[in-house]
Short mmCIF file of N, CA and C in Angstrom, two decimals:
data_model
loop_
_atom_site.label_atom_id
_atom_site.label_comp_id
_atom_site.label_asym_id
_atom_site.label_seq_id
_atom_site.Cartn_x
_atom_site.Cartn_y
_atom_site.Cartn_z
N MET M 220 0.88 -1.13 0.01
CA MET M 220 0.01 -0.02 -0.01
C MET M 220 0.85 1.19 -0.04
N ASP M 221 0.80 2.10 -0.97
CA ASP M 221 1.60 3.34 -1.10
C ASP M 221 1.05 4.34 0.01
N LEU M 222 1.81 5.40 0.13
CA LEU M 222 1.57 6.35 1.24
C LEU M 222 0.23 7.05 1.13
N LYS M 223 -0.19 7.34 -0.19
CA LYS M 223 -1.54 7.95 -0.39
C LYS M 223 -2.58 6.98 0.05
N ASP M 224 -2.44 5.75 -0.35
CA ASP M 224 -3.46 4.80 0.07
C ASP M 224 -3.54 4.59 1.61
N GLN M 225 -2.40 4.68 2.25
CA GLN M 225 -2.43 4.69 3.70
C GLN M 225 -3.06 5.94 4.30
N LEU M 226 -2.85 7.09 3.81
CA LEU M 226 -3.50 8.34 4.30
C LEU M 226 -4.96 8.22 4.00
N ASP M 227 -5.39 7.83 2.89
CA ASP M 227 -6.81 7.61 2.56
C ASP M 227 -7.47 6.60 3.54
N ALA M 228 -6.75 5.57 3.74
CA ALA M 228 -7.31 4.57 4.70
C ALA M 228 -7.39 5.09 6.13
N ALA M 229 -6.59 6.02 6.48
CA ALA M 229 -6.62 6.66 7.82
C ALA M 229 -7.89 7.52 7.99
N ILE M 230 -8.24 8.08 6.84
CA ILE M 230 -9.41 9.02 6.82
C ILE M 230 -10.75 8.17 6.78
N GLU M 231 -10.75 7.00 6.13
CA GLU M 231 -11.93 6.30 5.81
C GLU M 231 -12.91 6.07 7.01
N PRO M 232 -12.49 5.67 8.14
CA PRO M 232 -13.47 5.51 9.32
C PRO M 232 -14.10 6.84 9.72
N TRP M 233 -13.59 7.89 9.30
CA TRP M 233 -14.09 9.27 9.77
C TRP M 233 -14.42 10.07 8.51
N ASN M 234 -14.88 9.46 7.42
CA ASN M 234 -15.22 10.11 6.13
C ASN M 234 -16.44 11.09 6.46
N LEU M 235 -16.07 12.35 6.32
CA LEU M 235 -17.06 13.33 6.74
C LEU M 235 -18.36 13.26 5.91
N LEU M 236 -18.29 12.75 4.69
CA LEU M 236 -19.45 12.73 3.85
C LEU M 236 -20.47 11.73 4.51
N ASP M 237 -19.95 10.89 5.37
CA ASP M 237 -20.90 9.90 6.00
C ASP M 237 -21.43 10.51 7.34
N HIS M 238 -21.00 11.51 7.80
CA HIS M 238 -21.49 12.09 8.99
C HIS M 238 -22.93 12.53 8.97
N PRO M 239 -23.67 12.29 10.07
CA PRO M 239 -25.08 12.62 10.05
C PRO M 239 -25.39 14.12 9.90
N PHE M 240 -24.39 14.98 10.36
CA PHE M 240 -24.45 16.41 10.20
C PHE M 240 -24.59 16.85 8.76
N TYR M 241 -23.65 16.24 7.90
CA TYR M 241 -23.58 16.58 6.52
C TYR M 241 -24.74 15.85 5.80
N GLN M 242 -25.08 14.72 6.19
CA GLN M 242 -26.27 14.10 5.55
C GLN M 242 -27.55 14.87 5.78
N ALA M 243 -27.74 15.35 7.00
CA ALA M 243 -28.80 16.14 7.32
C ALA M 243 -28.83 17.51 6.46
N TRP M 244 -27.67 18.14 6.36
CA TRP M 244 -27.47 19.37 5.50
C TRP M 244 -27.92 19.06 4.11
N ASN M 245 -27.52 17.95 3.51
CA ASN M 245 -27.75 17.53 2.16
C ASN M 245 -29.19 17.22 1.93
N ALA M 246 -29.82 16.70 3.02
CA ALA M 246 -31.23 16.39 3.00
C ALA M 246 -32.15 17.52 3.21
N GLY M 247 -31.59 18.69 3.68
CA GLY M 247 -32.40 19.85 4.03
C GLY M 247 -33.15 19.71 5.39
N THR M 248 -32.75 18.75 6.20
CA THR M 248 -33.32 18.59 7.43
C THR M 248 -32.52 19.23 8.67
N LEU M 249 -31.40 19.79 8.30
CA LEU M 249 -30.54 20.45 9.30
C LEU M 249 -31.15 21.85 9.58
N PRO M 250 -31.52 22.15 10.85
CA PRO M 250 -32.01 23.45 11.19
C PRO M 250 -30.95 24.54 10.69
N VAL M 251 -31.56 25.71 10.43
CA VAL M 251 -30.74 26.77 10.01
C VAL M 251 -29.87 27.21 11.26
N GLU M 252 -30.42 27.08 12.41
CA GLU M 252 -29.63 27.41 13.66
C GLU M 252 -28.45 26.45 13.75
N ALA M 253 -28.46 25.30 13.24
CA ALA M 253 -27.26 24.39 13.26
C ALA M 253 -26.14 24.88 12.22
N LEU M 254 -26.65 25.35 11.14
CA LEU M 254 -25.70 26.08 10.20
C LEU M 254 -25.11 27.21 10.80
N LYS M 255 -25.78 27.98 11.57
CA LYS M 255 -25.24 29.20 12.16
C LYS M 255 -24.13 28.72 13.22
N THR M 256 -24.45 27.82 14.02
CA THR M 256 -23.44 27.25 15.01
C THR M 256 -22.22 26.75 14.23
N TYR M 257 -22.45 25.97 13.24
CA TYR M 257 -21.34 25.48 12.44
C TYR M 257 -20.49 26.53 11.84
N ALA M 258 -21.13 27.57 11.35
CA ALA M 258 -20.37 28.69 10.75
C ALA M 258 -19.50 29.40 11.87
N ALA M 259 -20.07 29.63 12.91
CA ALA M 259 -19.44 30.35 14.10
C ALA M 259 -18.25 29.43 14.72
N GLU M 260 -18.60 28.23 15.00
CA GLU M 260 -17.72 27.35 15.79
C GLU M 260 -16.57 26.79 14.93
N TYR M 261 -17.00 26.21 13.73
CA TYR M 261 -15.97 25.56 12.96
C TYR M 261 -15.14 26.62 12.21
N GLY M 262 -15.66 27.80 12.09
CA GLY M 262 -14.83 28.89 11.55
C GLY M 262 -13.56 29.15 12.33
N THR M 263 -13.56 28.88 13.58
CA THR M 263 -12.30 28.97 14.34
C THR M 263 -11.21 28.02 13.82
N PHE M 264 -11.60 26.82 13.43
CA PHE M 264 -10.66 25.95 12.89
C PHE M 264 -10.17 26.44 11.52
N ILE M 265 -11.19 26.77 10.60
CA ILE M 265 -10.85 27.30 9.32
C ILE M 265 -9.82 28.48 9.36
N ALA M 266 -10.00 29.27 10.38
CA ALA M 266 -9.07 30.46 10.54
C ALA M 266 -7.68 30.01 10.96
N GLY M 267 -7.49 28.86 11.35
CA GLY M 267 -6.20 28.39 11.84
C GLY M 267 -5.46 27.47 10.86
N ILE M 268 -6.06 27.25 9.73
CA ILE M 268 -5.36 26.27 8.77
C ILE M 268 -4.10 26.85 8.17
N ASP M 269 -4.00 28.12 8.18
CA ASP M 269 -2.81 28.71 7.65
C ASP M 269 -1.60 28.31 8.46
N ALA M 270 -1.75 28.12 9.73
CA ALA M 270 -0.55 27.68 10.61
C ALA M 270 0.08 26.43 10.15
N GLY M 271 -0.80 25.45 9.70
CA GLY M 271 -0.26 24.20 9.19
C GLY M 271 0.61 24.39 7.94
N TRP M 272 0.08 25.21 6.97
CA TRP M 272 0.95 25.57 5.77
C TRP M 272 2.12 26.40 6.13
N GLU M 273 2.10 27.16 7.11
CA GLU M 273 3.31 27.86 7.51
C GLU M 273 4.29 26.85 8.01
N GLN M 274 3.81 25.98 8.85
CA GLN M 274 4.75 25.00 9.45
C GLN M 274 5.54 24.19 8.38
N VAL M 275 4.84 23.85 7.20
CA VAL M 275 5.49 22.97 6.22
C VAL M 275 6.26 23.87 5.24
N GLY M 276 6.31 25.23 5.53
CA GLY M 276 7.14 26.12 4.74
C GLY M 276 6.50 26.71 3.50
N ASN M 277 5.27 26.64 3.38
CA ASN M 277 4.47 27.22 2.18
C ASN M 277 3.74 28.36 2.54
N SER M 278 4.50 29.53 2.67
CA SER M 278 3.85 30.76 3.12
C SER M 278 2.88 31.34 2.14
N GLU M 279 3.11 30.95 0.84
CA GLU M 279 2.16 31.49 -0.21
C GLU M 279 0.80 30.83 -0.03
N HIS M 280 0.83 29.53 0.25
CA HIS M 280 -0.39 28.82 0.48
C HIS M 280 -1.10 29.22 1.79
N ALA M 281 -0.30 29.56 2.77
CA ALA M 281 -0.81 30.03 3.95
C ALA M 281 -1.53 31.27 3.83
N ALA M 282 -1.00 32.24 2.98
CA ALA M 282 -1.73 33.48 2.71
C ALA M 282 -3.08 33.20 1.99
N GLU M 283 -2.99 32.27 1.09
CA GLU M 283 -4.26 31.85 0.35
C GLU M 283 -5.30 31.36 1.40
N GLU M 284 -4.86 30.64 2.36
CA GLU M 284 -5.79 30.17 3.37
C GLU M 284 -6.38 31.27 4.17
N ARG M 285 -5.64 32.24 4.42
CA ARG M 285 -6.11 33.47 5.14
C ARG M 285 -7.14 34.17 4.40
N GLU M 286 -7.02 34.17 3.05
CA GLU M 286 -8.09 34.69 2.21
C GLU M 286 -9.34 33.87 2.30
N HIS M 287 -9.18 32.51 2.36
CA HIS M 287 -10.19 31.61 2.46
C HIS M 287 -10.98 31.72 3.76
N ALA M 288 -10.23 32.07 4.77
CA ALA M 288 -10.87 32.29 6.13
C ALA M 288 -11.76 33.51 6.08
N ASP M 289 -11.42 34.49 5.28
CA ASP M 289 -12.17 35.66 5.04
C ASP M 289 -13.60 35.23 4.37
N LEU M 290 -13.38 34.35 3.38
CA LEU M 290 -14.65 33.91 2.74
C LEU M 290 -15.56 33.16 3.67
N TRP M 291 -14.95 32.44 4.65
CA TRP M 291 -15.78 31.76 5.67
C TRP M 291 -16.49 32.79 6.57
N ARG M 292 -15.75 33.87 6.92
CA ARG M 292 -16.46 34.96 7.60
C ARG M 292 -17.63 35.54 6.81
N GLN M 293 -17.58 35.58 5.55
CA GLN M 293 -18.74 35.95 4.71
C GLN M 293 -19.84 34.94 4.83
N PHE M 294 -19.59 33.69 4.85
CA PHE M 294 -20.55 32.70 5.06
C PHE M 294 -21.16 32.90 6.33
N ALA M 295 -20.43 33.03 7.38
CA ALA M 295 -20.97 33.28 8.77
C ALA M 295 -21.90 34.54 8.76
N ALA M 296 -21.35 35.58 8.24
CA ALA M 296 -22.12 36.87 8.23
C ALA M 296 -23.45 36.80 7.55
N THR M 297 -23.41 36.12 6.43
CA THR M 297 -24.67 35.92 5.68
C THR M 297 -25.77 35.29 6.42
N LEU M 298 -25.27 34.30 7.36
CA LEU M 298 -26.17 33.65 8.16
C LEU M 298 -26.49 34.33 9.41
N GLY M 299 -26.01 35.55 9.57
CA GLY M 299 -26.32 36.36 10.75
C GLY M 299 -25.57 36.02 11.97
N THR M 300 -24.29 35.55 11.76
CA THR M 300 -23.45 35.14 12.93
C THR M 300 -22.04 35.61 12.64
N ASP M 301 -21.15 35.28 13.48
CA ASP M 301 -19.75 35.63 13.32
C ASP M 301 -18.93 34.48 13.97
N ILE M 302 -17.68 34.35 13.46
CA ILE M 302 -16.73 33.39 14.12
C ILE M 302 -16.51 33.76 15.60
N SER M 303 -16.60 32.79 16.41
CA SER M 303 -16.38 33.10 17.89
C SER M 303 -15.56 31.97 18.50
N ASN M 304 -15.09 32.30 19.66
CA ASN M 304 -14.36 31.19 20.42
C ASN M 304 -15.39 30.08 20.64
N PRO M 305 -14.85 28.82 20.43
CA PRO M 305 -15.80 27.68 20.57
C PRO M 305 -16.36 27.41 22.01
N LYS M 306 -17.57 27.16 21.96
CA LYS M 306 -18.33 26.83 23.24
C LYS M 306 -18.48 25.29 23.26
N ILE M 307 -18.49 24.65 22.16
CA ILE M 307 -18.68 23.18 22.00
C ILE M 307 -17.35 22.42 22.41
N PRO M 308 -17.29 21.53 23.30
CA PRO M 308 -16.08 20.94 23.75
C PRO M 308 -15.34 20.25 22.54
N GLN M 309 -16.12 19.56 21.64
CA GLN M 309 -15.43 18.90 20.62
C GLN M 309 -14.79 19.79 19.55
N VAL M 310 -15.31 20.95 19.45
CA VAL M 310 -14.72 21.96 18.49
C VAL M 310 -13.45 22.46 19.25
N GLN M 311 -13.46 22.73 20.53
CA GLN M 311 -12.14 23.06 21.17
C GLN M 311 -11.14 21.99 21.08
N THR M 312 -11.58 20.77 21.21
CA THR M 312 -10.56 19.61 21.06
C THR M 312 -10.06 19.58 19.59
N LEU M 313 -10.85 19.94 18.61
CA LEU M 313 -10.30 19.97 17.27
C LEU M 313 -9.26 21.15 17.15
N LEU M 314 -9.54 22.30 17.75
CA LEU M 314 -8.55 23.38 17.72
C LEU M 314 -7.20 22.94 18.46
N ASN M 315 -7.40 22.28 19.55
CA ASN M 315 -6.15 21.86 20.35
C ASN M 315 -5.39 20.84 19.52
N THR M 316 -6.12 19.89 18.87
CA THR M 316 -5.47 18.81 18.05
C THR M 316 -4.77 19.49 16.90
N ALA M 317 -5.39 20.45 16.24
CA ALA M 317 -4.75 21.15 15.04
C ALA M 317 -3.53 21.89 15.53
N GLN M 318 -3.61 22.50 16.64
CA GLN M 318 -2.46 23.25 17.14
C GLN M 318 -1.26 22.27 17.39
N GLN M 319 -1.57 21.31 18.11
CA GLN M 319 -0.58 20.26 18.41
C GLN M 319 0.08 19.62 17.07
N LEU M 320 -0.82 19.28 16.19
CA LEU M 320 -0.25 18.63 14.97
C LEU M 320 0.38 19.64 14.08
N PHE M 321 0.05 20.87 14.09
CA PHE M 321 0.66 21.85 13.18
C PHE M 321 2.02 22.35 13.79
N SER M 322 2.46 21.72 14.86
CA SER M 322 3.70 22.22 15.64
C SER M 322 4.97 21.67 14.99
N GLU M 323 4.90 20.68 14.02
CA GLU M 323 5.98 20.12 13.34
C GLU M 323 5.58 19.63 11.96
N PRO M 324 6.51 19.67 11.09
CA PRO M 324 6.23 19.44 9.68
C PRO M 324 5.53 18.00 9.37
N ALA M 325 6.02 16.96 9.89
CA ALA M 325 5.49 15.56 9.65
C ALA M 325 4.10 15.46 10.04
N THR M 326 3.72 15.91 11.18
CA THR M 326 2.39 15.82 11.66
C THR M 326 1.55 16.84 10.94
N ALA M 327 2.17 18.01 10.63
CA ALA M 327 1.34 19.01 9.90
C ALA M 327 0.91 18.47 8.54
N TRP M 328 1.78 17.83 7.86
CA TRP M 328 1.46 17.23 6.50
C TRP M 328 0.22 16.43 6.62
N GLY M 329 0.29 15.41 7.64
CA GLY M 329 -0.76 14.48 7.84
C GLY M 329 -2.09 15.15 8.15
N ALA M 330 -2.01 16.07 9.08
CA ALA M 330 -3.24 16.81 9.52
C ALA M 330 -3.85 17.62 8.33
N LEU M 331 -2.96 18.26 7.62
CA LEU M 331 -3.54 19.06 6.47
C LEU M 331 -4.20 18.07 5.43
N TYR M 332 -3.57 16.88 5.31
CA TYR M 332 -4.19 16.03 4.30
C TYR M 332 -5.59 15.56 4.74
N ALA M 333 -5.76 15.26 6.02
CA ALA M 333 -6.98 14.85 6.50
C ALA M 333 -8.15 15.77 6.19
N PHE M 334 -7.80 17.11 6.23
CA PHE M 334 -8.75 18.16 5.82
C PHE M 334 -8.86 18.39 4.32
N GLU M 335 -7.68 18.64 3.71
CA GLU M 335 -7.72 18.99 2.23
C GLU M 335 -8.11 17.91 1.36
N ALA M 336 -7.96 16.65 1.70
CA ALA M 336 -8.36 15.57 0.76
C ALA M 336 -9.93 15.40 0.87
N GLN M 337 -10.55 15.77 1.89
CA GLN M 337 -12.00 15.65 2.01
C GLN M 337 -12.70 16.92 1.51
N GLN M 338 -12.07 18.05 1.67
CA GLN M 338 -12.78 19.25 1.44
C GLN M 338 -13.40 19.45 0.06
N PRO M 339 -12.83 19.06 -1.08
CA PRO M 339 -13.41 19.16 -2.38
C PRO M 339 -14.85 18.58 -2.40
N GLN M 340 -15.04 17.31 -1.92
CA GLN M 340 -16.24 16.64 -1.98
C GLN M 340 -17.24 17.26 -0.99
N THR M 341 -16.73 17.48 0.23
CA THR M 341 -17.65 18.06 1.26
C THR M 341 -18.16 19.44 0.92
N ALA M 342 -17.25 20.23 0.21
CA ALA M 342 -17.71 21.56 -0.24
C ALA M 342 -18.78 21.50 -1.38
N ALA M 343 -18.48 20.49 -2.27
CA ALA M 343 -19.45 20.34 -3.33
C ALA M 343 -20.75 19.97 -2.96
N THR M 344 -20.82 18.98 -1.99
CA THR M 344 -22.20 18.57 -1.48
C THR M 344 -22.84 19.62 -0.58
N LYS M 345 -22.05 20.40 0.20
CA LYS M 345 -22.66 21.40 0.98
C LYS M 345 -23.29 22.58 0.08
N LEU M 346 -22.55 22.81 -1.04
CA LEU M 346 -23.03 23.77 -2.00
C LEU M 346 -24.39 23.34 -2.55
N VAL M 347 -24.51 22.07 -2.88
CA VAL M 347 -25.77 21.53 -3.43
C VAL M 347 -26.90 21.66 -2.46
N GLY M 348 -26.50 21.27 -1.24
CA GLY M 348 -27.39 21.38 -0.05
C GLY M 348 -27.93 22.93 0.18
N LEU M 349 -26.94 23.79 0.05
CA LEU M 349 -27.38 25.27 0.18
C LEU M 349 -28.28 25.60 -0.92
N ASP M 350 -27.97 25.25 -2.16
CA ASP M 350 -28.74 25.60 -3.28
C ASP M 350 -30.10 25.01 -3.29
N THR M 351 -30.22 23.74 -2.79
CA THR M 351 -31.48 22.96 -2.86
C THR M 351 -32.38 23.37 -1.74
N HIS M 352 -31.81 23.52 -0.54
CA HIS M 352 -32.68 23.52 0.67
C HIS M 352 -32.74 24.86 1.46
N TYR M 353 -31.71 25.69 1.26
CA TYR M 353 -31.58 26.86 2.11
C TYR M 353 -31.51 28.09 1.36
N GLN M 354 -32.25 29.01 1.74
CA GLN M 354 -32.31 30.33 0.97
C GLN M 354 -31.22 31.23 1.58
N VAL M 355 -30.11 31.26 0.94
CA VAL M 355 -28.93 32.07 1.42
C VAL M 355 -28.47 32.99 0.31
N ALA M 356 -27.92 34.14 0.73
CA ALA M 356 -27.36 35.04 -0.24
C ALA M 356 -26.08 34.60 -0.84
N GLU M 357 -25.62 35.04 -1.93
CA GLU M 357 -24.46 34.64 -2.73
C GLU M 357 -23.22 34.48 -1.88
N PRO M 358 -22.94 35.53 -0.91
CA PRO M 358 -21.61 35.34 -0.25
C PRO M 358 -21.62 34.12 0.63
N ALA M 359 -22.70 33.50 0.99
CA ALA M 359 -22.72 32.29 1.77
C ALA M 359 -22.16 31.11 1.02
N ARG M 360 -22.13 31.19 -0.40
CA ARG M 360 -21.82 30.13 -1.25
C ARG M 360 -20.36 30.21 -1.67
N THR M 361 -19.74 31.35 -1.54
CA THR M 361 -18.49 31.50 -2.22
C THR M 361 -17.35 30.59 -1.64
N TYR M 362 -17.26 30.46 -0.36
CA TYR M 362 -16.29 29.55 0.25
C TYR M 362 -16.28 28.19 -0.47
N PHE M 363 -17.58 27.67 -0.52
CA PHE M 363 -17.73 26.33 -1.02
C PHE M 363 -17.53 26.25 -2.53
N GLN M 364 -17.83 27.21 -3.21
CA GLN M 364 -17.57 27.31 -4.64
C GLN M 364 -16.11 27.25 -4.89
N VAL M 365 -15.30 27.95 -4.11
CA VAL M 365 -13.86 27.93 -4.36
C VAL M 365 -13.27 26.59 -4.14
N HIS M 366 -13.81 25.80 -3.20
CA HIS M 366 -13.19 24.52 -2.69
C HIS M 366 -13.80 23.34 -3.46
N ALA M 367 -14.96 23.49 -4.02
CA ALA M 367 -15.56 22.31 -4.64
C ALA M 367 -14.75 21.84 -5.82
N GLY M 368 -14.41 20.60 -5.89
CA GLY M 368 -13.59 20.05 -6.94
C GLY M 368 -12.05 20.48 -6.96
N ASP M 369 -11.62 21.14 -5.86
CA ASP M 369 -10.25 21.59 -5.74
C ASP M 369 -9.30 20.56 -5.19
N LEU M 370 -8.75 19.75 -5.99
CA LEU M 370 -7.91 18.58 -5.54
C LEU M 370 -6.46 18.89 -5.39
N TYR M 371 -6.06 20.16 -5.91
CA TYR M 371 -4.69 20.26 -5.97
C TYR M 371 -3.92 20.43 -4.61
N GLU M 372 -4.70 20.76 -3.61
CA GLU M 372 -3.98 20.84 -2.30
C GLU M 372 -3.61 19.40 -1.73
N ALA M 373 -4.51 18.49 -1.82
CA ALA M 373 -4.22 17.18 -1.46
C ALA M 373 -3.19 16.54 -2.23
N ASP M 374 -3.18 16.83 -3.57
CA ASP M 374 -2.24 16.24 -4.56
C ASP M 374 -0.78 16.77 -4.14
N MET M 375 -0.77 18.13 -3.72
CA MET M 375 0.46 18.74 -3.43
C MET M 375 1.10 18.02 -2.11
N ILE M 376 0.24 17.74 -1.14
CA ILE M 376 0.73 17.18 0.02
C ILE M 376 1.26 15.76 -0.31
N VAL M 377 0.53 15.04 -1.14
CA VAL M 377 1.08 13.71 -1.38
C VAL M 377 2.35 13.69 -2.15
N ASP M 378 2.47 14.70 -3.17
CA ASP M 378 3.79 14.88 -3.80
C ASP M 378 4.92 15.25 -2.93
N GLU M 379 4.62 16.12 -1.88
CA GLU M 379 5.73 16.39 -0.80
C GLU M 379 6.15 15.23 -0.05
N LEU M 380 5.18 14.35 0.23
CA LEU M 380 5.45 13.24 1.15
C LEU M 380 6.00 12.03 0.37
N GLN M 381 6.13 12.08 -0.90
CA GLN M 381 6.66 11.00 -1.64
C GLN M 381 8.18 10.86 -1.39
N SER M 382 8.75 11.91 -0.93
CA SER M 382 10.26 11.92 -0.81
C SER M 382 10.68 11.74 0.65
N VAL M 383 9.77 11.53 1.63
CA VAL M 383 10.18 11.44 3.01
C VAL M 383 10.46 10.04 3.32
N ASP M 384 11.20 9.87 4.47
CA ASP M 384 11.60 8.55 4.92
C ASP M 384 10.40 7.87 5.55
N ASP M 385 10.45 6.51 5.77
CA ASP M 385 9.39 5.75 6.29
C ASP M 385 8.80 6.31 7.64
N VAL M 386 9.73 6.68 8.51
CA VAL M 386 9.32 7.15 9.88
C VAL M 386 8.50 8.38 9.64
N THR M 387 8.91 9.32 8.93
CA THR M 387 8.12 10.51 8.66
C THR M 387 6.84 10.29 8.00
N GLY M 388 6.86 9.37 7.06
CA GLY M 388 5.59 9.02 6.35
C GLY M 388 4.58 8.39 7.25
N GLN M 389 5.02 7.47 8.20
CA GLN M 389 4.16 6.83 9.14
C GLN M 389 3.66 7.85 10.25
N THR M 390 4.52 8.79 10.59
CA THR M 390 4.16 9.81 11.37
C THR M 390 2.94 10.70 10.85
N ALA M 391 3.16 10.99 9.51
CA ALA M 391 2.08 11.75 8.87
C ALA M 391 0.74 11.02 8.77
N VAL M 392 0.83 9.69 8.60
CA VAL M 392 -0.39 8.81 8.47
C VAL M 392 -1.05 8.77 9.78
N ALA M 393 -0.29 8.62 10.94
CA ALA M 393 -0.97 8.71 12.23
C ALA M 393 -1.60 10.09 12.46
N ALA M 394 -0.90 11.21 12.12
CA ALA M 394 -1.53 12.46 12.31
C ALA M 394 -2.76 12.61 11.51
N CYS M 395 -2.78 12.03 10.28
CA CYS M 395 -3.97 12.13 9.47
C CYS M 395 -5.20 11.45 10.14
N ALA M 396 -4.90 10.36 10.64
CA ALA M 396 -5.97 9.62 11.43
C ALA M 396 -6.39 10.40 12.72
N THR M 397 -5.56 10.93 13.40
CA THR M 397 -5.97 11.74 14.62
C THR M 397 -6.71 12.98 14.22
N MET M 398 -6.32 13.62 13.20
CA MET M 398 -7.10 14.85 12.62
C MET M 398 -8.44 14.42 12.10
N SER M 399 -8.48 13.41 11.43
CA SER M 399 -9.75 12.90 10.87
C SER M 399 -10.80 12.63 11.94
N GLU M 400 -10.31 12.00 13.03
CA GLU M 400 -11.28 11.79 14.06
C GLU M 400 -11.73 13.09 14.79
N ALA M 401 -10.80 13.98 14.98
CA ALA M 401 -11.18 15.25 15.52
C ALA M 401 -12.11 16.07 14.75
N LEU M 402 -11.95 16.09 13.41
CA LEU M 402 -12.87 16.66 12.49
C LEU M 402 -14.26 16.02 12.63
N TRP M 403 -14.25 14.71 12.60
CA TRP M 403 -15.68 14.05 12.81
C TRP M 403 -16.28 14.36 14.06
N ASP M 404 -15.49 14.34 15.24
CA ASP M 404 -16.08 14.56 16.54
C ASP M 404 -16.60 16.01 16.59
N SER M 405 -15.87 16.98 15.99
CA SER M 405 -16.36 18.43 16.11
C SER M 405 -17.72 18.53 15.40
N LEU M 406 -17.98 17.78 14.32
CA LEU M 406 -19.26 17.86 13.69
C LEU M 406 -20.40 17.21 14.62
N THR M 407 -19.90 16.15 15.28
CA THR M 407 -20.89 15.50 16.19
C THR M 407 -21.30 16.44 17.27
N GLY M 408 -20.35 17.20 17.80
CA GLY M 408 -20.61 18.15 18.83
C GLY M 408 -21.58 19.23 18.45
N ILE M 409 -21.31 19.71 17.20
CA ILE M 409 -22.18 20.82 16.65
C ILE M 409 -23.62 20.20 16.42
N HIS M 410 -23.64 18.94 15.71
CA HIS M 410 -24.89 18.38 15.54
C HIS M 410 -25.83 18.10 16.74
N ASP M 411 -25.01 17.60 17.84
CA ASP M 411 -25.78 17.31 19.01
C ASP M 411 -26.43 18.50 19.71
N GLN M 412 -25.89 19.65 19.41
CA GLN M 412 -26.44 20.89 19.88
C GLN M 412 -27.90 21.16 19.45
N HIS M 413 -28.19 20.53 18.18
CA HIS M 413 -29.43 20.91 17.60
C HIS M 413 -30.31 19.80 17.30
N LYS M 414 -30.22 18.64 18.17
CA LYS M 414 -30.98 17.49 17.85
C LYS M 414 -32.44 17.75 18.67
#
């Protein structure tokens, strides 16, 4: 099994497309208040992704992530909320996990892959859900439009990891699994607030 397959296998038990939160979003059964909570709480994680890219030495991409965080703020504002310090424990755990994994390059690569490899598909399905079931203004859609079908970040990470030694590769895979679980759990925490 090559490294990409190992990273993808680390994500699979925590595949966000299978999460009840996203499934409810796509079915139109997720309350708008849950979208607001998601925008406010999860936005704290989105705002910190640049730190992972800085850690792996890609300042240009980190700057792009800061622009994307601004698009997320537009998403939140369109829903009548703003990014705030998390009140949901699982979201705080996600932030702590990201901060820990973004503290060194090997774990940062794995943590970034856990998010970036899933984001194109989740963004695309969320966009369909917004268009089909929720009446939102255009700025709420922009973040997801930018990321839907955008595979180059995950591909870039795999390319970078092709040249690392086995220990570094396995460290990245373990970090990928840890981040994938934290991402899943954060959605559970948000979803449970609105059951």
